[in-house]
Short mmCIF file of C-alpha atoms in Angstrom, two decimals:
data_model
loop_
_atom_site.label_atom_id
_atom_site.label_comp_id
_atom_site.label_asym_id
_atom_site.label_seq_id
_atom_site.Cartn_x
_atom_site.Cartn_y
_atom_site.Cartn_z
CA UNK A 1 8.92 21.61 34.37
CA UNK A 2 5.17 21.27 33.51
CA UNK A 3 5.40 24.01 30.90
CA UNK A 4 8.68 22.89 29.39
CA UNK A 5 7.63 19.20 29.14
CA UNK A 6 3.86 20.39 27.34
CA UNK A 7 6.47 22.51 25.10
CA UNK A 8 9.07 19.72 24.21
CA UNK A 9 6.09 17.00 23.70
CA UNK A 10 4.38 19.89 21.09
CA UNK A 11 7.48 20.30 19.51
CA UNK A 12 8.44 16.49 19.40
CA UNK A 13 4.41 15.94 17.76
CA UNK A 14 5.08 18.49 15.29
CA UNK A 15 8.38 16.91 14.15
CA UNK A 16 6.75 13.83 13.61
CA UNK A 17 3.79 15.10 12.08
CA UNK A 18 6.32 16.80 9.08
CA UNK A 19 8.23 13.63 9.24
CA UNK A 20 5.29 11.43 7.98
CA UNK A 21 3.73 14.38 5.67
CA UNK A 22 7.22 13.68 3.70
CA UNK A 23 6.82 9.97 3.63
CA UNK A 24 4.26 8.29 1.38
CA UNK A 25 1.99 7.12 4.00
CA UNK A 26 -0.82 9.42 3.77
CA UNK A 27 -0.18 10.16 0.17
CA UNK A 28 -3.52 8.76 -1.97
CA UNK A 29 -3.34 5.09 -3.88
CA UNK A 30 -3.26 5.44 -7.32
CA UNK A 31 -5.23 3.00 -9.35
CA UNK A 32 -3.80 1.29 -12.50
CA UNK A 33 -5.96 2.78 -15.46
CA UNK A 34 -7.56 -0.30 -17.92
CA UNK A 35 -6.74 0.48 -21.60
CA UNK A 36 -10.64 -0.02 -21.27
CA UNK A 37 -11.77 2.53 -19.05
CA UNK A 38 -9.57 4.92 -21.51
CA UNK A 39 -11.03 4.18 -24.27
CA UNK A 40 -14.66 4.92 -23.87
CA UNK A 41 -13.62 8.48 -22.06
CA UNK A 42 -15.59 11.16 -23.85
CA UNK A 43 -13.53 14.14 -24.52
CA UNK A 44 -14.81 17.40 -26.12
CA UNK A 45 -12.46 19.93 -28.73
CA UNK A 46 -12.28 23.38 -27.30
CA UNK A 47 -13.92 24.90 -30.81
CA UNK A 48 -16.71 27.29 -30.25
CA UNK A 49 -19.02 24.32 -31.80
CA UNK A 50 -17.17 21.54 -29.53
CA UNK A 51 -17.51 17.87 -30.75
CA UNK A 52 -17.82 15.02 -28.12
CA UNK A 53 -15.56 12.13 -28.92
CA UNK A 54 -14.51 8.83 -27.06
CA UNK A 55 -10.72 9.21 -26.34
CA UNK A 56 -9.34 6.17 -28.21
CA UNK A 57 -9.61 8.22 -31.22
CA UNK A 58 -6.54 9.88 -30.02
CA UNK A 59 -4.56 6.98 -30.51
CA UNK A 60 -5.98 4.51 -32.54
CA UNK A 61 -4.33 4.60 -35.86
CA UNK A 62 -0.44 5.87 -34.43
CA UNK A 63 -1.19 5.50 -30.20
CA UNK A 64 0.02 8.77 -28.00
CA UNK A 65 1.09 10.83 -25.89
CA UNK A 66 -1.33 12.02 -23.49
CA UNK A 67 -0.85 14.67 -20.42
CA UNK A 68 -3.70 14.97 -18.21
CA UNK A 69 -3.36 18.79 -16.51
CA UNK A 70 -3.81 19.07 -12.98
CA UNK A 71 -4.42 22.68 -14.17
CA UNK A 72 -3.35 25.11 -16.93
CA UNK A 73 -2.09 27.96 -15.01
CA UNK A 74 -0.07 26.13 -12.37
CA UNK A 75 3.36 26.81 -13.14
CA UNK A 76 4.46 23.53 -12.40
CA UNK A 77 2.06 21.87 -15.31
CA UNK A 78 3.32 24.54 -17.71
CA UNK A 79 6.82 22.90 -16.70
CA UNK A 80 6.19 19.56 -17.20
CA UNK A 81 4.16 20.73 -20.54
CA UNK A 82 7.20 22.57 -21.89
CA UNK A 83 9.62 18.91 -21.10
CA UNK A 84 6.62 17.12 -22.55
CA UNK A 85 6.85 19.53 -25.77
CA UNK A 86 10.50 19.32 -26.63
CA UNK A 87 9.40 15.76 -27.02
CA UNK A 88 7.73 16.75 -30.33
CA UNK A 89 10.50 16.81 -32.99
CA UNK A 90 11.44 13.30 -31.88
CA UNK A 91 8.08 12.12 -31.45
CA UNK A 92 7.00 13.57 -35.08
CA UNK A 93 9.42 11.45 -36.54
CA UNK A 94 7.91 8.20 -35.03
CA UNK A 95 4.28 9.41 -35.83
CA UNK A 96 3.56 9.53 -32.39
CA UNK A 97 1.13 12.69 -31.79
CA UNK A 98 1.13 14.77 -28.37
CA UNK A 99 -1.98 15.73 -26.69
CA UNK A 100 -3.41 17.20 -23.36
CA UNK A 101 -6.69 17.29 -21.68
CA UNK A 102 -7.68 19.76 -18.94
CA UNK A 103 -10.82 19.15 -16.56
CA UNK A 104 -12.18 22.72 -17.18
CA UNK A 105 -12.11 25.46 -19.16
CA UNK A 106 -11.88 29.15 -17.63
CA UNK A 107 -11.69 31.69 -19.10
CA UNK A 108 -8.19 32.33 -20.98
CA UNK A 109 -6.74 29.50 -19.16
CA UNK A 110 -6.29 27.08 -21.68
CA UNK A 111 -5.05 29.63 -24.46
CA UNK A 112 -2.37 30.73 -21.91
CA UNK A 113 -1.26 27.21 -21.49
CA UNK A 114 -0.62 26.38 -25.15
CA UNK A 115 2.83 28.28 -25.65
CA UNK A 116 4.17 26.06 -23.36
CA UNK A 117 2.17 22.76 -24.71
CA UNK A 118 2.79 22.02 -28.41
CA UNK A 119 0.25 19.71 -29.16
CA UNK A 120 -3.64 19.44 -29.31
CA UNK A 121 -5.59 20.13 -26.07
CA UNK A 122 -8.80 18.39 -24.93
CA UNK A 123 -11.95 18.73 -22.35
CA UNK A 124 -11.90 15.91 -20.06
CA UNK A 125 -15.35 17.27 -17.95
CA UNK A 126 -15.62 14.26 -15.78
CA UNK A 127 -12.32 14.50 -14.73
CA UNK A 128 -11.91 10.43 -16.50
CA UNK A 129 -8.54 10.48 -16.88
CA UNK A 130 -7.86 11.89 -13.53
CA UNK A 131 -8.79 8.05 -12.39
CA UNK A 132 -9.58 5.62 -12.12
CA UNK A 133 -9.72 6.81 -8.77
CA UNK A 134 -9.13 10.12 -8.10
CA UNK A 135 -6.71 11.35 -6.41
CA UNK A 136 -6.30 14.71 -4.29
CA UNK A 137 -3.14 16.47 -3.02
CA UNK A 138 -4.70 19.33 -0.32
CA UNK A 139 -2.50 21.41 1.94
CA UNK A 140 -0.31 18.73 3.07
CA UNK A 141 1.42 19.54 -0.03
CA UNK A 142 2.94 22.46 1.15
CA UNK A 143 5.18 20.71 4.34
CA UNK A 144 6.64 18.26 1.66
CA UNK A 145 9.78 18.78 1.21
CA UNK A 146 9.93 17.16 -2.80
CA UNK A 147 7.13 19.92 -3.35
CA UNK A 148 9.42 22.80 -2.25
CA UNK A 149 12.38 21.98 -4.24
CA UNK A 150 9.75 21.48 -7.25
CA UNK A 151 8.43 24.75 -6.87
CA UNK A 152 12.01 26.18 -6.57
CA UNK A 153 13.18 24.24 -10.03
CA UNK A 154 10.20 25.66 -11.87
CA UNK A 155 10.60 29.21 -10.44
CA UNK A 156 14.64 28.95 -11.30
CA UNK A 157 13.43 27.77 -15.06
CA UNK A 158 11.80 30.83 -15.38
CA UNK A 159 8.27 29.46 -15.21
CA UNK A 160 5.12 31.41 -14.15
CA UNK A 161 1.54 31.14 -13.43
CA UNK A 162 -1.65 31.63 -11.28
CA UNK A 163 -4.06 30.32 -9.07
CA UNK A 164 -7.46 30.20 -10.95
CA UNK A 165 -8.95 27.27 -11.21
CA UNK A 166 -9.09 23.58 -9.59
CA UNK A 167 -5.27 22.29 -8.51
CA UNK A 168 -5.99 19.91 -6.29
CA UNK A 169 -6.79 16.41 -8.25
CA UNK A 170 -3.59 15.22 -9.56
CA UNK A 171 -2.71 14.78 -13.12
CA UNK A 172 -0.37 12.26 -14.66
CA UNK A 173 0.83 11.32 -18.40
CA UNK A 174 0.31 8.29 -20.31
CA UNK A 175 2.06 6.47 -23.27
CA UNK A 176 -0.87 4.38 -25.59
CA UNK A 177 -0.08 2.53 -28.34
CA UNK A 178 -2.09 1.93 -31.50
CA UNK A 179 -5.19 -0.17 -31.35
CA UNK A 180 -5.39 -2.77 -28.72
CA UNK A 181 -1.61 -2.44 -28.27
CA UNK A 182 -2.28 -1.29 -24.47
CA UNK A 183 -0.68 1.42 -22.11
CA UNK A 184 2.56 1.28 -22.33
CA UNK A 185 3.39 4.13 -19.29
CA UNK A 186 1.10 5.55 -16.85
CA UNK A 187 2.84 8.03 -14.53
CA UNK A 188 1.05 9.47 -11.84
CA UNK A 189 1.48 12.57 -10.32
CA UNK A 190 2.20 11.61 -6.61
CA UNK A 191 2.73 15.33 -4.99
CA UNK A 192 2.89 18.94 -6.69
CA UNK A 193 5.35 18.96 -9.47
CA UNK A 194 6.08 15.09 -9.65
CA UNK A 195 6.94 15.20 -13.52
CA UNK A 196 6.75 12.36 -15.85
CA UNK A 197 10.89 11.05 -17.17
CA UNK A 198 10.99 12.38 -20.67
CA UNK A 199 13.45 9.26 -21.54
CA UNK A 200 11.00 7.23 -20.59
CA UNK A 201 7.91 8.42 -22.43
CA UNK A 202 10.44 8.57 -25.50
CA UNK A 203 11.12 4.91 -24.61
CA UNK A 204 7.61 4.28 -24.31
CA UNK A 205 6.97 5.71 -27.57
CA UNK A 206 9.44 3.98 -29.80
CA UNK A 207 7.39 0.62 -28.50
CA UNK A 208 4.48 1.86 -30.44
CA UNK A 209 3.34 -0.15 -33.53
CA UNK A 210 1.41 2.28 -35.92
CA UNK A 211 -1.73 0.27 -36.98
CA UNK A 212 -0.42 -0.14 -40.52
CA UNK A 213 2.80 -1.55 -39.49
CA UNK A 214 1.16 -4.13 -36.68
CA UNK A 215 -1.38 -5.10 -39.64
CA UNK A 216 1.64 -5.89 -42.23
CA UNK A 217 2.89 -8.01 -39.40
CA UNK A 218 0.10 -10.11 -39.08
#
């Protein structure tokens, strides 16, 4: 009976312990970015001569669309890339452009990206946008259930990738609008594979007010 009970108890503290790893208890708090703390990001091109640049250039004049990459060769960031990407038609007709930033740069990693990313990609090397506070999905990742079935709807959409390079600080997407007009979504990835609602970063992006238009209405 000793043995049995030691064996039931083991069993019964494992079932709890996968019971809470798929609830959001011990998932980390995300942290509300400031359009602020956006703005004075410095961001680098990925030319051979790179040029530093604070990040409210990307949206100043027509706001944006902006994915931050948990990392390039994770096939579940070249997913949400490619949703992001059939985006484009309908957000070149607003004038809203699409951009990405990554937190490194190895080797052909970012090249390999770009076929499934149709817009401009950025160097984000302290990891800014990847905040306020960071936020870190380790091994627990792989007992969540949500992860599982995202890594089985990637797989079944014919998506690929590899395992170079940093995949554990979670990404996210955001929706700025022109000027001062503010963030108008912030989605953060919560687990592995937690993609951003393409109707809502189109609905996000029909809010923006192209600088032009918001100085006519004044």
């Amino acid at each position: 009976m000793g043995m049995w009970s030691i064996g039931v108890g083991a069993l019964g503290a494992a079932a709890l312990a996968l019971l809470l790893a798929n609830t959001d208890v011990f998932l980390s708090k995300s942290q509300k970015a400031t359009l602020e703390y956006l703005e004075d990001i410095d961001l680098k091109t990925l030319e051979k001569e790179p040029r530093t640049f604070k990040a409210k250039e990307l949206w100043e004049k027509n706001g944006a669309v902006i994915m931050a990459v948990r990392r390039p060769g994770c096939f579940l960031c070249r997913e949400e890339a490619a949703d992001l990407s059939s985006l484009k038609p309908k957000l070149d007709e607003l004038g809203v452009p699409l951009y990405a930033v990554v937190k490194e740069q190895i080797r052909t990693e970012v090249q390999d990206f770009q076929p499934y990313f149709k817009g401009e990609i950025f160097l984000d090397e302290k990891k800014k946008f990847y905040g306020p506070q960071r936020r870190k999905m380790m091994f627990m990742g792989f007992v969540r259930l949500g992860v599982w079935y995202n890594f089985f709807r990637a797989r079944n959409g014919g998506f690929s990738g590899n395992l170079e390079g940093e995949g554990f600080i979670l990404g996210g997407v955001f929706v700025v609008g022109s000027g001062k007009q503010g963030i108008l979504l912030e989605h953060r990835e919560k687990e592995f594979g937690d993609k951003v609602n393409p109707v809502s970063v189109l609905e996000a992006a029909r809010k923006i007010q192209p600088q032009t238009l918001a100085a006519e209405a004044k």
